[in-house]
């Protein structure tokens, strides 16, 4: 059994020990209580429909006043960076990050044309796994990249994950693709991992997990790890390097 | 549970079938309860949430467009849990800054009432990781379905799932239950 599944199976064994009460009778009682009285049913229905319509129209007006108008105003303001509050927070400028490193990366032709990400921290939080090093988030036409202070890649996520993955390639081919990815994006890394896991999940995507564990003072920690998610035909969905914790 | 067809059952529930409701209860009470407990972290509140789900499920199923029955069912449980938690906070007169439907921050569900954190392994996970692994184990949802149910990005589910499995593996290794 795959190791991830083994871990979850252990957790399930622990969780199955919970004593879950039987409350079918309570459900039946509650259903009886919630049934409307027959005499008032018809009148209540038309009254409640009117009330619902009133509430809906008030809600629609509120959404327009408090939702749409501020968005329009903020969009206009954001075009004028020198107005207080109008500055759209950007993740990085070329001067903030080591421009040399970015150019160096582009020269290695690993990445496309890199530019600082224009997404806000809130938008990036929905895509990236953490908010660390937001000042070093870059984009090309396909991916968003997050680098650490030394210019090493820590995370790479597809921007528009609509892959046409019609074919499913073999694990042997995936192994080659993974080797290529490690060599390309982490050429200086010591990749003698203590634990390797490659499997297809229920979405038929490939999950690759390489981890180096360390043991110190009786406890086990993760030294560093690389997680790669690939489509069924081997395109990168997401790549993440996790440092020691 | 393999022989039980959730799609057919939900359709029958929508038509008012009591037998279908009982079948749904027999087959999904435990998974729904486990998921509710991962959100509300209190046995009484979890029971209340799942109870409310079953009481209201006929009207919900009639008024919803259901693309995926499993995702929908657990999303309803989640909705009930949030309603109950909002009510608990209102009753306790505690301020809530943002109680959105998105359970994407680790501290979005404060512990209320008589909270129980009875599974030691789960204590190493944050709230979202707990919900994701519970849906994976008991709901048998794919990660895309989990993203739909929890209304969070698919990538976030993948990241959180990977972290959760790593933490759990470390937990079981330390206790000699996993090699």
Short mmCIF file of C-alpha atoms in Angstrom, two decimals:
data_model
loop_
_atom_site.label_atom_id
_atom_site.label_comp_id
_atom_site.label_asym_id
_atom_site.label_seq_id
_atom_site.Cartn_x
_atom_site.Cartn_y
_atom_site.Cartn_z
CA UNK A 1 0.00 0.00 0.00
CA UNK A 2 1.37 3.46 -0.83
CA UNK A 3 2.88 5.21 2.20
CA UNK A 4 0.46 8.15 2.11
CA UNK A 5 -2.45 5.76 2.11
CA UNK A 6 -0.88 3.84 5.01
CA UNK A 7 -0.64 7.02 7.04
CA UNK A 8 -4.26 7.93 6.35
CA UNK A 9 -5.35 4.38 7.14
CA UNK A 10 -3.70 4.71 10.55
CA UNK A 11 -5.48 7.97 11.15
CA UNK A 12 -8.77 6.36 10.13
CA UNK A 13 -8.20 3.57 12.64
CA UNK A 14 -7.77 6.20 15.35
CA UNK A 15 -10.78 8.25 14.22
CA UNK A 16 -13.02 5.16 13.96
CA UNK A 17 -12.67 4.78 17.74
CA UNK A 18 -14.83 7.87 18.21
CA UNK A 19 -18.18 7.11 19.74
CA UNK A 20 -20.70 8.60 17.33
CA UNK A 21 -24.21 8.75 18.81
CA UNK A 22 -27.34 7.59 17.06
CA UNK A 23 -29.76 10.47 16.62
CA UNK A 24 -32.27 9.26 14.05
CA UNK A 25 -35.11 9.64 16.58
CA UNK A 26 -34.10 13.23 17.25
CA UNK A 27 -34.16 13.93 13.51
CA UNK A 28 -37.69 12.56 13.27
CA UNK A 29 -38.78 14.68 16.22
CA UNK A 30 -37.26 17.81 14.79
CA UNK A 31 -38.91 17.20 11.44
CA UNK A 32 -42.29 16.94 13.16
CA UNK A 33 -41.71 20.16 15.06
CA UNK A 34 -40.66 22.04 11.95
CA UNK A 35 -43.77 21.09 9.95
CA UNK A 36 -46.07 24.18 9.64
CA UNK A 37 -49.62 24.07 11.03
CA UNK A 38 -52.09 23.11 8.21
CA UNK A 39 -54.50 26.05 8.81
CA UNK A 40 -51.81 28.67 8.48
CA UNK A 41 -49.84 26.91 5.75
CA UNK A 42 -51.43 28.64 2.74
CA UNK A 43 -51.39 32.14 4.24
CA UNK A 44 -47.86 31.68 5.54
CA UNK A 45 -46.67 30.55 2.12
CA UNK A 46 -47.87 33.69 0.31
CA UNK A 47 -46.68 35.95 3.14
CA UNK A 48 -43.31 34.27 3.31
CA UNK A 49 -42.95 34.56 -0.47
CA UNK A 50 -43.59 38.30 -0.28
CA UNK A 51 -41.09 38.61 2.55
CA UNK A 52 -38.51 36.69 0.58
CA UNK A 53 -38.99 38.94 -2.44
CA UNK A 54 -38.63 42.04 -0.28
CA UNK A 55 -35.46 40.70 1.31
CA UNK A 56 -34.00 39.78 -2.06
CA UNK A 57 -34.58 43.25 -3.47
CA UNK A 58 -33.02 44.86 -0.37
CA UNK A 59 -30.06 42.49 -0.61
CA UNK A 60 -29.58 43.28 -4.31
CA UNK A 61 -29.61 47.01 -3.59
CA UNK A 62 -27.12 46.55 -0.75
CA UNK A 63 -24.78 44.50 -2.94
CA UNK A 64 -24.87 47.22 -5.59
CA UNK A 65 -24.31 50.08 -3.18
CA UNK A 66 -21.69 48.46 -0.98
CA UNK A 67 -20.14 46.04 -3.45
CA UNK A 68 -20.15 47.26 -7.02
CA UNK A 69 -19.71 51.02 -6.51
CA UNK A 70 -16.65 50.75 -4.20
CA UNK A 71 -14.99 48.31 -6.64
CA UNK A 72 -15.48 50.77 -9.50
CA UNK A 73 -14.16 53.65 -7.37
CA UNK A 74 -11.14 51.67 -6.18
CA UNK A 75 -10.30 50.60 -9.73
CA UNK A 76 -10.32 54.23 -10.82
CA UNK A 77 -8.20 55.28 -7.82
CA UNK A 78 -5.67 52.51 -8.40
CA UNK A 79 -4.80 54.03 -11.77
CA UNK A 80 -3.35 57.04 -9.90
CA UNK A 81 -0.47 55.69 -7.80
CA UNK A 82 0.23 58.95 -6.02
CA UNK A 83 -3.21 59.23 -4.43
CA UNK A 84 -3.10 57.86 -0.88
CA UNK A 85 -4.63 54.39 -0.85
CA UNK A 86 -4.44 54.24 -4.60
CA UNK A 87 -1.17 52.30 -4.69
CA UNK A 88 -1.87 48.71 -5.63
CA UNK A 89 0.54 46.72 -3.47
CA UNK A 90 2.89 44.87 -5.77
CA UNK A 91 4.99 41.94 -4.83
CA UNK A 92 8.32 43.20 -6.19
CA UNK A 93 10.13 45.57 -8.47
CA UNK A 94 13.30 44.66 -10.27
CA UNK A 95 15.24 46.86 -7.88
CA UNK A 96 13.94 45.06 -4.82
CA UNK A 97 15.12 41.68 -5.92
CA UNK A 98 18.56 40.96 -7.22
CA UNK A 99 18.14 41.96 -10.85
CA UNK A 100 21.27 40.04 -11.73
CA UNK A 101 19.84 36.79 -10.44
CA UNK A 102 16.66 37.20 -12.46
CA UNK A 103 18.57 37.94 -15.62
CA UNK A 104 20.85 35.05 -14.89
CA UNK A 105 17.85 32.77 -14.60
CA UNK A 106 16.42 34.02 -17.85
CA UNK A 107 19.77 33.54 -19.54
CA UNK A 108 19.75 29.94 -18.49
CA UNK A 109 16.53 29.73 -20.51
CA UNK A 110 14.81 27.79 -17.80
CA UNK A 111 12.16 30.38 -17.32
CA UNK A 112 10.21 32.50 -19.75
CA UNK A 113 10.41 36.26 -19.70
CA UNK A 114 10.20 36.95 -15.99
CA UNK A 115 8.49 40.00 -14.55
CA UNK A 116 7.54 40.87 -10.98
CA UNK A 117 4.13 39.55 -10.08
CA UNK A 118 1.37 42.14 -10.06
CA UNK A 119 -0.94 40.06 -7.90
CA UNK A 120 -1.88 41.32 -4.45
CA UNK A 121 -0.90 39.39 -1.31
CA UNK A 122 -4.49 38.18 -0.98
CA UNK A 123 -4.47 36.83 -4.51
CA UNK A 124 -1.08 35.22 -3.99
CA UNK A 125 -2.21 33.58 -0.76
CA UNK A 126 -4.86 31.73 -2.75
CA UNK A 127 -2.25 30.40 -5.13
CA UNK A 128 0.95 29.97 -3.14
CA UNK A 129 1.42 27.87 -0.06
CA UNK A 130 2.66 30.75 2.11
CA UNK A 131 3.27 34.49 2.14
CA UNK A 132 7.02 34.22 2.66
CA UNK A 133 9.25 36.14 0.25
CA UNK A 134 6.38 37.88 -1.50
CA UNK A 135 8.89 40.48 -2.62
CA UNK A 136 10.45 37.80 -4.77
CA UNK A 137 7.45 36.52 -6.66
CA UNK A 138 7.79 36.55 -10.42
CA UNK A 139 5.66 35.48 -13.34
CA UNK A 140 6.11 34.42 -16.90
CA UNK A 141 3.27 33.65 -19.27
CA UNK A 142 2.58 30.24 -17.76
CA UNK A 143 3.75 30.11 -14.16
CA UNK A 144 4.15 32.08 -10.95
CA UNK A 145 7.52 31.61 -9.25
CA UNK A 146 8.62 32.33 -5.69
CA UNK A 147 12.32 32.57 -4.89
CA UNK A 148 14.22 32.78 -1.63
CA UNK A 149 16.81 35.46 -0.79
CA UNK A 150 19.54 33.55 -2.60
CA UNK A 151 17.52 33.35 -5.79
CA UNK A 152 16.68 29.66 -5.35
CA UNK A 153 13.29 28.53 -6.49
CA UNK A 154 10.93 27.62 -3.65
CA UNK A 155 7.61 27.41 -5.42
CA UNK A 156 6.26 27.27 -8.95
CA UNK A 157 2.54 27.20 -9.68
CA UNK A 158 0.67 27.20 -12.98
CA UNK A 159 -1.35 30.37 -13.56
CA UNK A 160 -4.08 28.94 -15.67
CA UNK A 161 -4.26 25.25 -14.99
CA UNK A 162 -6.21 24.23 -18.05
CA UNK A 163 -4.03 21.50 -19.44
CA UNK A 164 -5.18 19.34 -22.32
CA UNK A 165 -3.86 16.15 -20.80
CA UNK A 166 -5.39 13.60 -23.05
CA UNK A 167 -2.68 11.00 -22.81
CA UNK A 168 -1.45 9.17 -19.76
CA UNK A 169 2.24 8.36 -19.87
CA UNK A 170 4.05 5.57 -18.08
CA UNK A 171 5.80 5.80 -14.75
CA UNK A 172 9.09 5.20 -16.51
CA UNK A 173 8.56 8.34 -18.58
CA UNK A 174 7.47 10.22 -15.47
CA UNK A 175 10.71 9.19 -13.75
CA UNK A 176 12.66 10.72 -16.62
CA UNK A 177 10.60 13.90 -16.51
CA UNK A 178 11.14 14.20 -12.76
CA UNK A 179 14.90 13.70 -13.12
CA UNK A 180 14.91 16.43 -15.75
CA UNK A 181 12.92 18.78 -13.52
CA UNK A 182 15.27 18.27 -10.58
CA UNK A 183 18.32 18.80 -12.77
CA UNK A 184 16.81 21.91 -14.36
CA UNK A 185 15.39 23.71 -11.34
CA UNK A 186 17.64 22.43 -8.57
CA UNK A 187 21.00 21.78 -10.25
CA UNK A 188 23.06 22.35 -7.11
CA UNK A 189 20.87 20.42 -4.75
CA UNK A 190 21.97 17.30 -3.03
CA UNK A 191 19.21 15.03 -4.18
CA UNK A 192 20.01 11.97 -2.14
CA UNK A 193 16.57 11.81 -0.67
CA UNK A 194 15.80 9.38 2.11
CA UNK A 195 12.26 8.94 0.96
CA UNK A 196 10.80 8.97 -2.52
CA UNK A 197 7.18 8.55 -3.51
CA UNK A 198 5.69 8.71 -7.00
CA UNK A 199 2.05 7.82 -7.54
CA UNK A 200 -1.06 8.82 -9.44
CA UNK A 201 -3.88 10.29 -7.40
CA UNK A 202 -7.62 9.97 -7.95
CA UNK A 203 -7.51 12.88 -10.45
CA UNK A 204 -4.89 10.87 -12.43
CA UNK A 205 -2.32 13.55 -11.71
CA UNK A 206 1.15 12.45 -10.67
CA UNK A 207 2.21 13.29 -7.11
CA UNK A 208 5.96 13.21 -6.59
CA UNK A 209 7.30 13.61 -3.10
CA UNK A 210 11.01 13.48 -2.27
CA UNK A 211 11.92 14.06 1.35
CA UNK A 212 15.04 14.13 3.44
CA UNK A 213 14.29 13.39 7.05
CA UNK A 214 16.73 14.01 9.80
CA UNK A 215 16.79 12.62 13.26
CA UNK A 216 18.10 14.61 16.20
CA UNK A 217 17.63 14.37 19.94
CA UNK A 218 15.10 11.61 19.56
CA UNK A 219 12.77 13.48 17.24
CA UNK A 220 12.28 13.29 13.50
CA UNK A 221 12.11 16.37 11.35
CA UNK A 222 11.98 17.18 7.69
CA UNK A 223 15.31 18.51 6.43
CA UNK A 224 14.02 19.46 3.08
CA UNK A 225 11.56 18.11 0.57
CA UNK A 226 10.38 18.63 -2.96
CA UNK A 227 6.76 18.13 -3.96
CA UNK A 228 5.93 18.05 -7.66
CA UNK A 229 2.46 17.72 -9.14
CA UNK A 230 2.28 16.75 -12.81
CA UNK A 231 -0.60 16.27 -15.19
CA UNK A 232 -1.19 12.74 -16.53
CA UNK A 233 1.09 13.56 -19.45
CA UNK A 234 3.85 15.09 -17.34
CA UNK A 235 3.28 18.87 -17.43
CA UNK A 236 4.08 20.76 -14.23
CA UNK A 237 1.06 21.87 -12.24
CA UNK A 238 2.94 22.79 -9.12
CA UNK A 239 6.40 22.45 -7.67
CA UNK A 240 7.41 23.25 -4.14
CA UNK A 241 10.62 23.05 -2.17
CA UNK A 242 10.15 22.84 1.59
CA UNK A 243 13.07 23.72 3.79
CA UNK A 244 13.86 22.25 7.19
CA UNK A 245 11.23 22.45 9.90
CA UNK B 1 -20.99 1.73 0.94
CA UNK B 2 -19.97 0.65 -2.59
CA UNK B 3 -23.44 -0.77 -3.29
CA UNK B 4 -25.16 2.32 -1.98
CA UNK B 5 -25.74 4.87 -4.76
CA UNK B 6 -25.59 8.36 -3.35
CA UNK B 7 -26.83 10.09 -6.51
CA UNK B 8 -29.99 7.99 -6.63
CA UNK B 9 -30.50 8.38 -2.93
CA UNK B 10 -30.30 12.18 -3.04
CA UNK B 11 -32.76 12.26 -5.93
CA UNK B 12 -35.15 10.08 -3.94
CA UNK B 13 -34.70 12.29 -0.87
CA UNK B 14 -35.54 15.32 -3.00
CA UNK B 15 -38.82 13.61 -3.88
CA UNK B 16 -39.55 13.16 -0.20
CA UNK B 17 -38.72 9.48 0.26
CA UNK B 18 -38.39 8.67 3.96
CA UNK B 19 -36.72 5.37 3.16
CA UNK B 20 -34.10 7.15 1.06
CA UNK B 21 -33.48 9.56 3.94
CA UNK B 22 -32.99 6.62 6.31
CA UNK B 23 -30.61 4.97 3.82
CA UNK B 24 -28.66 8.19 3.58
CA UNK B 25 -28.49 8.39 7.36
CA UNK B 26 -27.33 4.78 7.72
CA UNK B 27 -24.62 5.17 5.11
CA UNK B 28 -23.40 8.73 5.59
CA UNK B 29 -24.11 9.70 9.19
CA UNK B 30 -20.62 8.75 10.33
CA UNK B 31 -18.69 10.52 7.53
CA UNK B 32 -20.85 13.62 7.94
CA UNK B 33 -20.35 13.58 11.70
CA UNK B 34 -16.59 13.17 11.38
CA UNK B 35 -16.45 16.11 8.97
CA UNK B 36 -18.69 18.27 11.14
CA UNK B 37 -16.50 17.47 14.14
CA UNK B 38 -13.43 18.59 12.19
CA UNK B 39 -15.07 22.00 11.81
CA UNK B 40 -16.85 22.61 15.09
CA UNK B 41 -14.57 20.49 17.31
CA UNK B 42 -17.42 19.74 19.70
CA UNK B 43 -19.48 16.54 19.80
CA UNK B 44 -22.75 18.28 20.69
CA UNK B 45 -22.40 20.91 17.99
CA UNK B 46 -21.39 18.30 15.42
CA UNK B 47 -24.49 16.27 16.25
CA UNK B 48 -26.62 19.40 15.96
CA UNK B 49 -25.09 20.27 12.58
CA UNK B 50 -25.63 16.82 11.12
CA UNK B 51 -29.12 16.64 12.58
CA UNK B 52 -30.02 19.98 11.00
CA UNK B 53 -28.59 18.74 7.71
CA UNK B 54 -30.90 15.73 7.70
CA UNK B 55 -33.91 17.75 8.81
CA UNK B 56 -33.45 20.29 6.02
CA UNK B 57 -31.97 18.11 3.32
CA UNK B 58 -35.24 17.56 1.50
CA UNK B 59 -35.74 21.27 0.84
CA UNK B 60 -32.03 21.80 0.13
CA UNK B 61 -31.97 18.97 -2.43
CA UNK B 62 -35.06 20.33 -4.18
CA UNK B 63 -33.65 23.83 -4.49
CA UNK B 64 -30.06 23.03 -5.42
CA UNK B 65 -28.41 22.15 -8.65
CA UNK B 66 -26.31 19.14 -7.70
CA UNK B 67 -23.39 18.38 -10.01
CA UNK B 68 -21.64 16.10 -7.58
CA UNK B 69 -23.65 14.53 -4.78
CA UNK B 70 -20.75 13.91 -2.41
CA UNK B 71 -19.33 17.44 -2.70
CA UNK B 72 -22.80 18.88 -2.31
CA UNK B 73 -23.65 16.80 0.75
CA UNK B 74 -20.49 17.76 2.62
CA UNK B 75 -20.87 21.38 1.54
CA UNK B 76 -24.32 21.37 3.17
CA UNK B 77 -22.78 19.97 6.37
CA UNK B 78 -20.16 22.70 6.27
CA UNK B 79 -22.86 25.33 5.83
CA UNK B 80 -24.78 24.02 8.83
CA UNK B 81 -21.60 23.99 10.93
CA UNK B 82 -20.90 27.61 10.10
CA UNK B 83 -24.48 28.59 10.94
CA UNK B 84 -24.17 26.93 14.31
CA UNK B 85 -20.80 28.49 15.03
CA UNK B 86 -22.14 31.94 14.12
CA UNK B 87 -25.06 31.38 16.45
CA UNK B 88 -22.75 30.22 19.24
CA UNK B 89 -20.65 33.35 18.86
CA UNK B 90 -23.72 35.56 18.79
CA UNK B 91 -25.02 33.93 21.98
CA UNK B 92 -21.68 34.37 23.68
CA UNK B 93 -21.54 37.97 22.38
CA UNK B 94 -18.00 37.46 21.07
CA UNK B 95 -16.93 39.71 18.22
CA UNK B 96 -16.38 38.01 14.89
CA UNK B 97 -14.35 39.97 12.41
CA UNK B 98 -14.90 37.78 9.42
CA UNK B 99 -16.98 34.65 9.45
CA UNK B 100 -17.06 33.97 5.75
CA UNK B 101 -18.00 30.66 4.16
CA UNK B 102 -14.35 30.10 3.32
CA UNK B 103 -12.57 28.06 5.97
CA UNK B 104 -9.17 28.95 4.62
CA UNK B 105 -7.49 30.38 7.68
CA UNK B 106 -6.25 28.17 10.45
CA UNK B 107 -8.05 30.04 13.22
CA UNK B 108 -11.34 30.68 11.50
CA UNK B 109 -13.22 28.39 13.84
CA UNK B 110 -12.72 29.29 17.47
CA UNK B 111 -13.30 26.58 19.98
CA UNK B 112 -16.68 27.02 21.62
CA UNK B 113 -18.72 25.09 24.11
CA UNK B 114 -17.25 21.83 25.33
CA UNK B 115 -14.57 21.28 22.75
CA UNK B 116 -12.99 17.91 22.36
CA UNK B 117 -9.75 17.22 20.60
CA UNK B 118 -9.71 13.52 21.18
CA UNK B 119 -7.47 12.23 18.40
CA UNK B 120 -3.86 13.01 19.23
CA UNK B 121 -2.72 12.72 15.63
CA UNK B 122 -5.17 15.42 14.58
CA UNK B 123 -3.67 17.86 17.06
CA UNK B 124 -0.62 18.27 14.83
CA UNK B 125 -2.81 19.53 11.98
CA UNK B 126 -4.35 22.95 11.56
CA UNK B 127 -8.10 23.32 11.00
CA UNK B 128 -8.00 23.25 7.23
CA UNK B 129 -5.63 20.27 7.10
CA UNK B 130 -7.93 18.42 9.46
CA UNK B 131 -10.95 19.07 7.27
CA UNK B 132 -9.11 18.06 4.12
CA UNK B 133 -7.88 14.72 5.48
CA UNK B 134 -11.32 13.99 6.99
CA UNK B 135 -12.96 14.55 3.60
CA UNK B 136 -10.31 12.38 1.98
CA UNK B 137 -10.70 9.52 4.48
CA UNK B 138 -14.44 9.54 5.17
CA UNK B 139 -15.90 11.37 2.20
CA UNK B 140 -13.51 9.72 -0.24
CA UNK B 141 -13.53 12.95 -2.19
CA UNK B 142 -10.94 13.76 -4.81
CA UNK B 143 -8.91 16.87 -4.20
CA UNK B 144 -10.94 18.78 -6.77
CA UNK B 145 -14.15 17.78 -5.02
CA UNK B 146 -12.60 18.79 -1.69
CA UNK B 147 -11.74 22.20 -3.15
CA UNK B 148 -15.35 22.59 -4.28
CA UNK B 149 -16.75 21.51 -0.93
CA UNK B 150 -14.53 23.82 1.10
CA UNK B 151 -14.70 26.60 -1.49
CA UNK B 152 -10.95 27.05 -1.61
CA UNK B 153 -8.53 26.86 -4.56
CA UNK B 154 -7.50 23.44 -5.76
CA UNK B 155 -3.82 24.29 -5.33
CA UNK B 156 -4.39 25.13 -1.71
CA UNK B 157 -5.96 21.73 -1.14
CA UNK B 158 -2.98 20.01 -2.72
CA UNK B 159 -0.48 21.96 -0.61
CA UNK B 160 -2.40 21.46 2.60
CA UNK B 161 -2.93 17.78 1.89
CA UNK B 162 0.79 17.22 1.33
CA UNK B 163 1.71 19.08 4.52
CA UNK B 164 -0.90 17.17 6.48
CA UNK B 165 0.34 13.78 5.31
CA UNK B 166 3.93 14.77 6.13
CA UNK B 167 2.97 15.89 9.62
CA UNK B 168 0.97 12.72 10.22
CA UNK B 169 3.78 10.53 8.96
CA UNK B 170 6.19 12.29 11.31
CA UNK B 171 3.72 11.85 14.17
CA UNK B 172 3.35 8.11 13.59
CA UNK B 173 7.08 7.59 13.04
CA UNK B 174 7.81 9.26 16.38
CA UNK B 175 5.39 6.88 18.05
CA UNK B 176 6.84 3.83 16.38
CA UNK B 177 3.66 3.07 14.45
CA UNK B 178 5.14 3.75 11.06
CA UNK B 179 8.50 2.82 9.58
#
